[in-house]
Short mmCIF file of C-alpha atoms in Angstrom, two decimals:
data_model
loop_
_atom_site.label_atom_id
_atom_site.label_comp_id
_atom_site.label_asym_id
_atom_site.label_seq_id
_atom_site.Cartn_x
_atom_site.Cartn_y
_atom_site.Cartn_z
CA UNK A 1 70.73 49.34 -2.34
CA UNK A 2 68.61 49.78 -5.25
CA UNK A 3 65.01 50.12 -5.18
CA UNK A 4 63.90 47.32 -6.85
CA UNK A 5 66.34 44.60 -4.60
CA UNK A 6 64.72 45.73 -1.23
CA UNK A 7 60.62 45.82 -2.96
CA UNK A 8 62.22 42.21 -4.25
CA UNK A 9 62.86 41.45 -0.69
CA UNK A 10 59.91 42.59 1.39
CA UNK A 11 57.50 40.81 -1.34
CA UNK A 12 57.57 37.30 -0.20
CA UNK A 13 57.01 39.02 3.39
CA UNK A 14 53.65 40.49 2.12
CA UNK A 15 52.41 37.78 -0.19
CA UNK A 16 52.87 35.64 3.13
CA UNK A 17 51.41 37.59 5.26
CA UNK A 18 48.13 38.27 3.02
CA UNK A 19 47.88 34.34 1.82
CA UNK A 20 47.20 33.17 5.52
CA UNK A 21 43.68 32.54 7.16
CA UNK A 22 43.08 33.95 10.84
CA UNK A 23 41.14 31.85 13.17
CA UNK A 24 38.56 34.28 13.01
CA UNK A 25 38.56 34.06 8.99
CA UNK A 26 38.26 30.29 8.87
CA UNK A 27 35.62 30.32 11.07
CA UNK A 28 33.57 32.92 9.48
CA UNK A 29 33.88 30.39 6.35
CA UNK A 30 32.66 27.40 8.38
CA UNK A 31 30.24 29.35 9.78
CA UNK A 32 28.63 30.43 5.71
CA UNK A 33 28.86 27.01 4.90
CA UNK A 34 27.23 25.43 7.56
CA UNK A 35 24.35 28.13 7.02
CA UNK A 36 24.32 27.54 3.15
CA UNK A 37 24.04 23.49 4.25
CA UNK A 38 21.21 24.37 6.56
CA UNK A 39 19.62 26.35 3.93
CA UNK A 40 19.78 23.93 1.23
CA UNK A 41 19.19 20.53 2.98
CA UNK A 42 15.70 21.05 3.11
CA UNK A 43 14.91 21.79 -0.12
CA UNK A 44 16.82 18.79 -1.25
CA UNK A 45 14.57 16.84 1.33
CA UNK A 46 11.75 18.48 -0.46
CA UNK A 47 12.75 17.33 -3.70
CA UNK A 48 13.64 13.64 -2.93
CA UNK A 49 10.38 13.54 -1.26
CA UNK A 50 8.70 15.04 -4.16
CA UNK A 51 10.13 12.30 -6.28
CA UNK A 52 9.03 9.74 -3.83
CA UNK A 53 5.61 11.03 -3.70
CA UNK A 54 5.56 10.91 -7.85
CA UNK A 55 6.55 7.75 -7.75
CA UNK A 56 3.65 6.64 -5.15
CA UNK A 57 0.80 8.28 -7.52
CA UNK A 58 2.28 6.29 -10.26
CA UNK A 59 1.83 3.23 -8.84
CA UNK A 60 -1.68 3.90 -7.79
CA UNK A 61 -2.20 5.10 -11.53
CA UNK A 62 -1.02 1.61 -12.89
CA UNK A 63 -3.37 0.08 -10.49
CA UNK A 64 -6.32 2.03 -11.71
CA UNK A 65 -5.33 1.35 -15.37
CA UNK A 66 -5.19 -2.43 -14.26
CA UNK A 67 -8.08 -2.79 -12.64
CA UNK A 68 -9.64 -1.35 -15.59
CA UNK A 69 -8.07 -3.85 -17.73
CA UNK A 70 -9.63 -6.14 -15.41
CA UNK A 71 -13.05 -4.70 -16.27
CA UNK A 72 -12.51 -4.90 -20.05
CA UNK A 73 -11.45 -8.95 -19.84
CA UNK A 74 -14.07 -9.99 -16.76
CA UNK A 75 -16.90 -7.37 -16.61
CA UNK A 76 -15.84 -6.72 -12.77
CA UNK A 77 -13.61 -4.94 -10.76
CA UNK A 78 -11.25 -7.01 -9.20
CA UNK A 79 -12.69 -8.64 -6.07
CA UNK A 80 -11.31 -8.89 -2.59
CA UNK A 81 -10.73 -12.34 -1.92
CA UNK A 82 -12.54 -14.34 1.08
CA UNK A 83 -10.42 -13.75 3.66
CA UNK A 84 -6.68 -13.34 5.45
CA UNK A 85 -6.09 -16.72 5.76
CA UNK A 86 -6.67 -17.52 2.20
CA UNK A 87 -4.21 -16.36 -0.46
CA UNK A 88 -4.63 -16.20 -4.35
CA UNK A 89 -4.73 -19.26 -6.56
CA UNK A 90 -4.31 -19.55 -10.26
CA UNK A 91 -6.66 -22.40 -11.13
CA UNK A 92 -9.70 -20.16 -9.17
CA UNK A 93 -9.92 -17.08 -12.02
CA UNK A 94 -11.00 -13.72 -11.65
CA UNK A 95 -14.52 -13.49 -9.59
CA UNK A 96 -15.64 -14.51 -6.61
CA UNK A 97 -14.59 -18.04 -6.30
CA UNK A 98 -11.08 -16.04 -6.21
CA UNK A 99 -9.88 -16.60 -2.78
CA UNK A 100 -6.76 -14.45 -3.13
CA UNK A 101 -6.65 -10.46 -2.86
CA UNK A 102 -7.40 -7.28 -4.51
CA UNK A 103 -3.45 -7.04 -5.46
CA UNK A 104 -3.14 -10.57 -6.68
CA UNK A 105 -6.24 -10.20 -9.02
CA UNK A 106 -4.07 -7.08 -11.03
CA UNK A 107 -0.93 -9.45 -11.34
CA UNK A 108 -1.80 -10.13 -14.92
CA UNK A 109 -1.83 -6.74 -15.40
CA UNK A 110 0.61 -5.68 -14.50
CA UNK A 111 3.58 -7.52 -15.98
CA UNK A 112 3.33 -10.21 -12.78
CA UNK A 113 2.02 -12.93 -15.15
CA UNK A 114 4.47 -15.13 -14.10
CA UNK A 115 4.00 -14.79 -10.56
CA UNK A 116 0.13 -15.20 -11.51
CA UNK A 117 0.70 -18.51 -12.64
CA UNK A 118 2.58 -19.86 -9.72
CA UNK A 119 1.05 -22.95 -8.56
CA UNK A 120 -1.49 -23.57 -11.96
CA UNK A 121 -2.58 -26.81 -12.72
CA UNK A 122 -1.21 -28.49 -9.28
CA UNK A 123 -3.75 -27.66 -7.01
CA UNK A 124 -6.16 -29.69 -5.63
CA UNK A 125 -10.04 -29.10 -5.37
CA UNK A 126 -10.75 -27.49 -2.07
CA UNK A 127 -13.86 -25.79 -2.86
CA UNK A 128 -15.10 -29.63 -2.67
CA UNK A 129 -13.63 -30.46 0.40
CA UNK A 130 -9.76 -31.79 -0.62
CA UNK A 131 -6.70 -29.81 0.76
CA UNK A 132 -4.27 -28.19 -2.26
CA UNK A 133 -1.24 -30.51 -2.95
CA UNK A 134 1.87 -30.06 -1.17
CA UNK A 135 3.41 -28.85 -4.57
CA UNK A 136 0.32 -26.10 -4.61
CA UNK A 137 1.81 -25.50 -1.21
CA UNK A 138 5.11 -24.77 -1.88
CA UNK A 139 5.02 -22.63 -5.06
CA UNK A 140 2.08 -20.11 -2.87
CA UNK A 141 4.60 -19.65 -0.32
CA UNK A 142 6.79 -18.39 -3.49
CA UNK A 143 4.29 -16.24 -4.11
CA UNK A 144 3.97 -14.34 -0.79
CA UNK A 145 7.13 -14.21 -0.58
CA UNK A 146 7.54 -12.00 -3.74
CA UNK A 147 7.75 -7.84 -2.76
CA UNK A 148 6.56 -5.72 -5.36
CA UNK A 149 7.84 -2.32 -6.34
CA UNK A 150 3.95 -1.22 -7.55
CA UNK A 151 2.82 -2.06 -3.96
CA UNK A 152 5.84 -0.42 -1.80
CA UNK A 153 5.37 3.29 -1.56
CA UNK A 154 9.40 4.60 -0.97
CA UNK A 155 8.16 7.23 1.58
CA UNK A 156 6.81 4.44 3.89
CA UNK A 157 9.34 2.32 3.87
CA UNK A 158 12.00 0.46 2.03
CA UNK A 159 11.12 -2.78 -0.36
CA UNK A 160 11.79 -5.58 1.38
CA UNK A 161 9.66 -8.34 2.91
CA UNK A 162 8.69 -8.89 6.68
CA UNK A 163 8.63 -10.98 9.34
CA UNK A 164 5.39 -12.86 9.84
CA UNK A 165 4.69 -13.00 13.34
CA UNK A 166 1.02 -13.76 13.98
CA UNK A 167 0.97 -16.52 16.25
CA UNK A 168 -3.02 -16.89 16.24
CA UNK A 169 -2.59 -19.55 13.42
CA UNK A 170 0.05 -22.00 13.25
CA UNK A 171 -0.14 -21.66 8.83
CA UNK A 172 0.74 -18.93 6.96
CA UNK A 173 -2.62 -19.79 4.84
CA UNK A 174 -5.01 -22.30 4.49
CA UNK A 175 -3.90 -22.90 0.85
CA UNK A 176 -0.05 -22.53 1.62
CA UNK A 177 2.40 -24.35 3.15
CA UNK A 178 3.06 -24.45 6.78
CA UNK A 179 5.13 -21.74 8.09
CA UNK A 180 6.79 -21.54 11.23
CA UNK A 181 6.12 -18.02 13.17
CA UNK A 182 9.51 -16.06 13.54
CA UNK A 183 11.02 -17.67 10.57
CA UNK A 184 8.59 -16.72 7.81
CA UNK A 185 8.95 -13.57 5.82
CA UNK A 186 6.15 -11.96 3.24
CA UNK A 187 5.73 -9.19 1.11
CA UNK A 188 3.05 -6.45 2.65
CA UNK A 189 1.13 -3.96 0.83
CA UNK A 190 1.63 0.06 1.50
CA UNK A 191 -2.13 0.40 -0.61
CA UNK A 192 -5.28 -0.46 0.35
CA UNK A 193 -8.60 -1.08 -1.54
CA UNK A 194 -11.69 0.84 -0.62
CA UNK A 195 -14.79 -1.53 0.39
CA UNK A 196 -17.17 1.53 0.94
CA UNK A 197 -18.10 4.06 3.79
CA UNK A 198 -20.01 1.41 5.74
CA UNK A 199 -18.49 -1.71 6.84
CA UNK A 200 -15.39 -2.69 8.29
CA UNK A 201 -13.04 -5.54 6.64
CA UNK A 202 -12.00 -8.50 8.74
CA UNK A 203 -12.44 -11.61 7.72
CA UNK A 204 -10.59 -14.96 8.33
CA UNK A 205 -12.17 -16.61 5.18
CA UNK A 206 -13.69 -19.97 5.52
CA UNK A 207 -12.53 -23.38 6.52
CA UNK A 208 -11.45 -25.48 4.38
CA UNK A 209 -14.32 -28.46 5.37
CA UNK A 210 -17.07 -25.26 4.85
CA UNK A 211 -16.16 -23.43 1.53
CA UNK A 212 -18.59 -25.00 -0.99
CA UNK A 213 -21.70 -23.62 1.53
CA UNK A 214 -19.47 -20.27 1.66
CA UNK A 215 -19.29 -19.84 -1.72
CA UNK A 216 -23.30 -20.84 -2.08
CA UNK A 217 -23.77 -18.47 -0.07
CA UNK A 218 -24.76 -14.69 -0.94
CA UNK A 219 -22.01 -12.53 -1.42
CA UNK A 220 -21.92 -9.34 1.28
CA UNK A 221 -24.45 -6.27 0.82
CA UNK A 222 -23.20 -4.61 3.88
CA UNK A 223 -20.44 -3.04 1.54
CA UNK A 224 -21.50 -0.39 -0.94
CA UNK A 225 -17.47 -0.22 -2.35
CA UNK A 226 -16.04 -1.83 -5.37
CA UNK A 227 -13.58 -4.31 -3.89
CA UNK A 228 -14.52 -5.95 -0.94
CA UNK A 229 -15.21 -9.77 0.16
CA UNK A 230 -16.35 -12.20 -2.55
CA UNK A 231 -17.24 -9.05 -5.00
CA UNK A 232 -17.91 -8.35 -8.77
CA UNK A 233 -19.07 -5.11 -9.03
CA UNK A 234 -19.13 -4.15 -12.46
CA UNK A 235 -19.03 -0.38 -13.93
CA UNK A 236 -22.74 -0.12 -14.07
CA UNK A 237 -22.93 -0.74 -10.31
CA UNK A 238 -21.16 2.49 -9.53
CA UNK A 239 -23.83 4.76 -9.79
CA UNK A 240 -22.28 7.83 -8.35
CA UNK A 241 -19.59 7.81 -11.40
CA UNK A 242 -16.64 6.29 -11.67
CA UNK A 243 -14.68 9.62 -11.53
CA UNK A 244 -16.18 10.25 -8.14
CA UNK A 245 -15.55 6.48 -6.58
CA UNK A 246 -12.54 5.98 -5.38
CA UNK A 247 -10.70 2.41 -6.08
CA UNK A 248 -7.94 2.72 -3.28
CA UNK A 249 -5.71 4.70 -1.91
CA UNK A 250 -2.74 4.86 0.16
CA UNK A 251 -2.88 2.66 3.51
CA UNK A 252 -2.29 4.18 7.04
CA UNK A 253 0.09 2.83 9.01
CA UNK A 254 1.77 4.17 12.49
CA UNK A 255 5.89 4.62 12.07
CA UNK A 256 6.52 2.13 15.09
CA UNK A 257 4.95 -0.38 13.17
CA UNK A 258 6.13 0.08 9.37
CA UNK A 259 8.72 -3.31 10.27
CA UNK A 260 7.32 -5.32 13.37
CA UNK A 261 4.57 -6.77 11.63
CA UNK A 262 2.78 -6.53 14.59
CA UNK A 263 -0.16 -4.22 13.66
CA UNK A 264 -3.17 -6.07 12.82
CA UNK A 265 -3.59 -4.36 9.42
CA UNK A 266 -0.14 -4.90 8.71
CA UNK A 267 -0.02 -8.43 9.46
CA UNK A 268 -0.49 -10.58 6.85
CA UNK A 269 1.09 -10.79 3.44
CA UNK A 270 -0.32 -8.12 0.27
CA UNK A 271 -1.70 -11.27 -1.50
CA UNK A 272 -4.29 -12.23 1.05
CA UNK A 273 -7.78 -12.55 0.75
CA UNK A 274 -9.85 -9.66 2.24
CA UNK A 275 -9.00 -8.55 5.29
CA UNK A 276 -7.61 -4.83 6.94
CA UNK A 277 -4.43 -5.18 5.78
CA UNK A 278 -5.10 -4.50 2.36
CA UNK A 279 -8.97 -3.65 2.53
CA UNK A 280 -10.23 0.02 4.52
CA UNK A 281 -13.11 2.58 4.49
CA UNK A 282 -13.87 6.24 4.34
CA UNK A 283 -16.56 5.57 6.70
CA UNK A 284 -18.86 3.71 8.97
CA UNK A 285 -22.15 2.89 9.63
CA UNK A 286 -25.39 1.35 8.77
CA UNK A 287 -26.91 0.81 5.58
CA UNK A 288 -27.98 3.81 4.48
CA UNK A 289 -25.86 6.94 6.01
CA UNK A 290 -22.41 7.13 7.09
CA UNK A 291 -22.48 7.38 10.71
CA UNK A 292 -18.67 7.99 11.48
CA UNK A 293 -16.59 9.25 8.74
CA UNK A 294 -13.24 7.80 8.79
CA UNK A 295 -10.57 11.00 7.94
CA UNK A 296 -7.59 10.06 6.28
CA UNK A 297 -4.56 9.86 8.64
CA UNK A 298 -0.77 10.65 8.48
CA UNK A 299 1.26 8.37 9.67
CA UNK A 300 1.75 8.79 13.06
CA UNK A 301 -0.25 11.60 13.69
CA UNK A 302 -2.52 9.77 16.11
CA UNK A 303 -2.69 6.40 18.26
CA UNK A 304 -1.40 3.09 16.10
CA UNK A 305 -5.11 1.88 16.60
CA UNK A 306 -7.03 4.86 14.73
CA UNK A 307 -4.70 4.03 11.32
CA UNK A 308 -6.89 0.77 11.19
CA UNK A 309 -9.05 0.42 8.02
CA UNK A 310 -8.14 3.98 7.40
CA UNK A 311 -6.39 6.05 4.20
CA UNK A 312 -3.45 7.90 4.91
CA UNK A 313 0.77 8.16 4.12
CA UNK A 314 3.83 8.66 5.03
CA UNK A 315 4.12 11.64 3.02
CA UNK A 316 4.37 15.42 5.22
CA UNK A 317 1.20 17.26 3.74
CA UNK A 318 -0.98 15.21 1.32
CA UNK A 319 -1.87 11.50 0.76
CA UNK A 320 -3.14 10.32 -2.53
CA UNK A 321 -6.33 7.94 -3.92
CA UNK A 322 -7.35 6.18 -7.25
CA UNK A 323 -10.16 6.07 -8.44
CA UNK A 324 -12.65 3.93 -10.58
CA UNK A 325 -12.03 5.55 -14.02
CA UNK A 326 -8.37 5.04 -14.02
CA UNK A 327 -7.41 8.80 -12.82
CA UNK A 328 -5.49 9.22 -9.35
CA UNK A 329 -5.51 12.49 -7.21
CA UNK A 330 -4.01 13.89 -4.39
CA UNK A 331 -5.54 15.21 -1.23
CA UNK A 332 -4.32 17.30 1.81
CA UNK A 333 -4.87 15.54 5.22
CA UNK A 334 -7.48 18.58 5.92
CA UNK A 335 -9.67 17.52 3.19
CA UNK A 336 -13.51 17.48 4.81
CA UNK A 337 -13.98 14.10 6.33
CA UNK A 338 -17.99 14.35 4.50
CA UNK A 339 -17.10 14.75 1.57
CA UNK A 340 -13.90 12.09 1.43
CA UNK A 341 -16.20 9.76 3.31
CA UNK A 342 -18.87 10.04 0.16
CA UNK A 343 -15.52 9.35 -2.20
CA UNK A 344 -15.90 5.86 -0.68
CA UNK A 345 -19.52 4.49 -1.65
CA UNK A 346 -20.04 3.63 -5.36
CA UNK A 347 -23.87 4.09 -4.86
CA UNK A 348 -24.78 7.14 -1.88
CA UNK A 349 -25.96 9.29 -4.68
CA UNK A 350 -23.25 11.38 -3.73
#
């Protein structure tokens, strides 16, 4: 036979026999795979989350640049609202006779005109005594209803709105219409406004029968922030410098509660009136010193109770804060709790 036939013959023998995984060769290849998965999955965590965390400074950026929009058209920062059981209205403007919140008073600046405008021109006079008209009503529960991209931060938790299940009051606000708890659903806030490194926010809001005496009434000194109950505080009042006060800043919030609605600072909708779920502190105390900072916390680092009224994220290493000249920073969880509590008074000398 000649050479060539029997090398013709054995070769499909050999190229079979070398094509072939063992066992022990596949499984050394699933084996480098799942170690090259292992090995990259975190850093594409780490990158997503990077993006998320971009995306959260942004939105507290735009809120700085609003509220110093705000300052340009009213003289003021935006104020806080009276109180969680009040939410915005359009016929009320921009100062203190503004019972809605914070995040309401930046709608117009922020491309939320419309929503702004819902329920202008059809609301009755309740600072004299008379309820808002059922219309009024109807088009405010529109508005809490509304989630905002600006106000979700994608690390928290996803945009969507929540289940309203405060059964203290029978009405999801004074000026809205009834609501039935279990069946109502608003739009919450993942940022909170800073009302100083003193007092604590908490506040119903007045009745409807008392509101002309509230608003005769003097507005709060206990607060040395620049958003807080019934407040116009106006670039000159923040003596420390405006690139040394913060605005707000990410809100703290305990994992187990991000979609119960359960927590009392996560309770009410992000276009209430002053109140914890949208209002917090660096600090505590009387009214001159600080006598309990308040650290900023990451979520669920500690009891659900001690992210009340307090700064903090989602996010694995840092949080971040705006502040009153339209800048926004980021801060590791292990900044010094005297010197972010300082961060939170417009006027300490600090």
């Amino acid at each position: 036979m000649p050479p060539d036939a029997a090398t013709r013959r054995s070769a499909p023998y050999r190229l079979s026999r070398f094509a072939a995984f063992t066992l022990v060769e596949l499984l050394v290849v699933i084996a480098i795979i799942g170690v090259l998965v292992a090995l990259l999955l975190p850093a594409v965590q780490a990158a997503r989350e990077a993006g998320r965390r971009t995306q959260c400074v942004n939105h507290l950026k735009q809120m700085a640049l609003a509220a110093m929009n705000h300052v340009a058209d009213h003289g003021h920062y935006p104020t806080g609202g009276w109180g969680y059981r009040w939410v915005g209205d359009a016929d009320s403007g921009y100062g203190g006779n503004q019972p809605g919140s914070w995040a309401y008073n930046l709608l117009a600046y922020t491309d939320n005109q419309p929503l702004r405008d819902l329920g202008h021109g059809v609301v009755s006079n309740y600072v004299l005594g008379l309820e808002a008209s059922l219309e009024s009503r109807a088009e405010m529960v529109q508005l809490v209803t509304t989630a905002l991209p600006l106000f979700n931060c994608p690390s928290k938790r996803p945009l969507t709105t929540h289940l309203l299940v405060d059964s203290t009051f029978p009405v999801l606000a004074f000026n809205a219409q009834d609501c039935e708890v279990g069946s109502c659903y608003v739009a919450r806030s993942d940022y909170r406004a800073c009302a100083g490194n003193r007092s604590r926010a908490d506040n119903v809001g007045p009745a409807p029968g008392t509101i002309k005496p509230f608003l005769e009434g003097p507005v709060p000194t206990s607060y040395n922030g620049v958003i807080y109950r019934r407040s116009e505080v106006s670039v000159a009042h923040v003596t420390d410098g405006t690139s040394h006060t913060v605005l707000a800043g990410e809100k703290a919030l305990h994992p187990n509660n991000y979609l119960t609605g359960t927590d009392s600072s996560d309770d009410q909708s992000l276009y209430t009136g002053h109140d914890q779920d949208n209002s917090g502190n660096t600090g505590e105390g009387g009214a001159i010193t600080i006598a309990q900072p308040y650290p900023p916390v990451k979520d669920g680092s500690a009891d659900k109770s001690v992210h009340r009224f307090r700064f903090g994220a989602a996010h694995p290493t840092t949080f971040q804060m705006a502040f009153c000249d339209g800048s926004a920073h980021t801060y590791g969880y292990d900044v010094d709790p005297d010197v972010f509590a300082l961060l939170g008074g417009r006027n300490d000398g600090d």
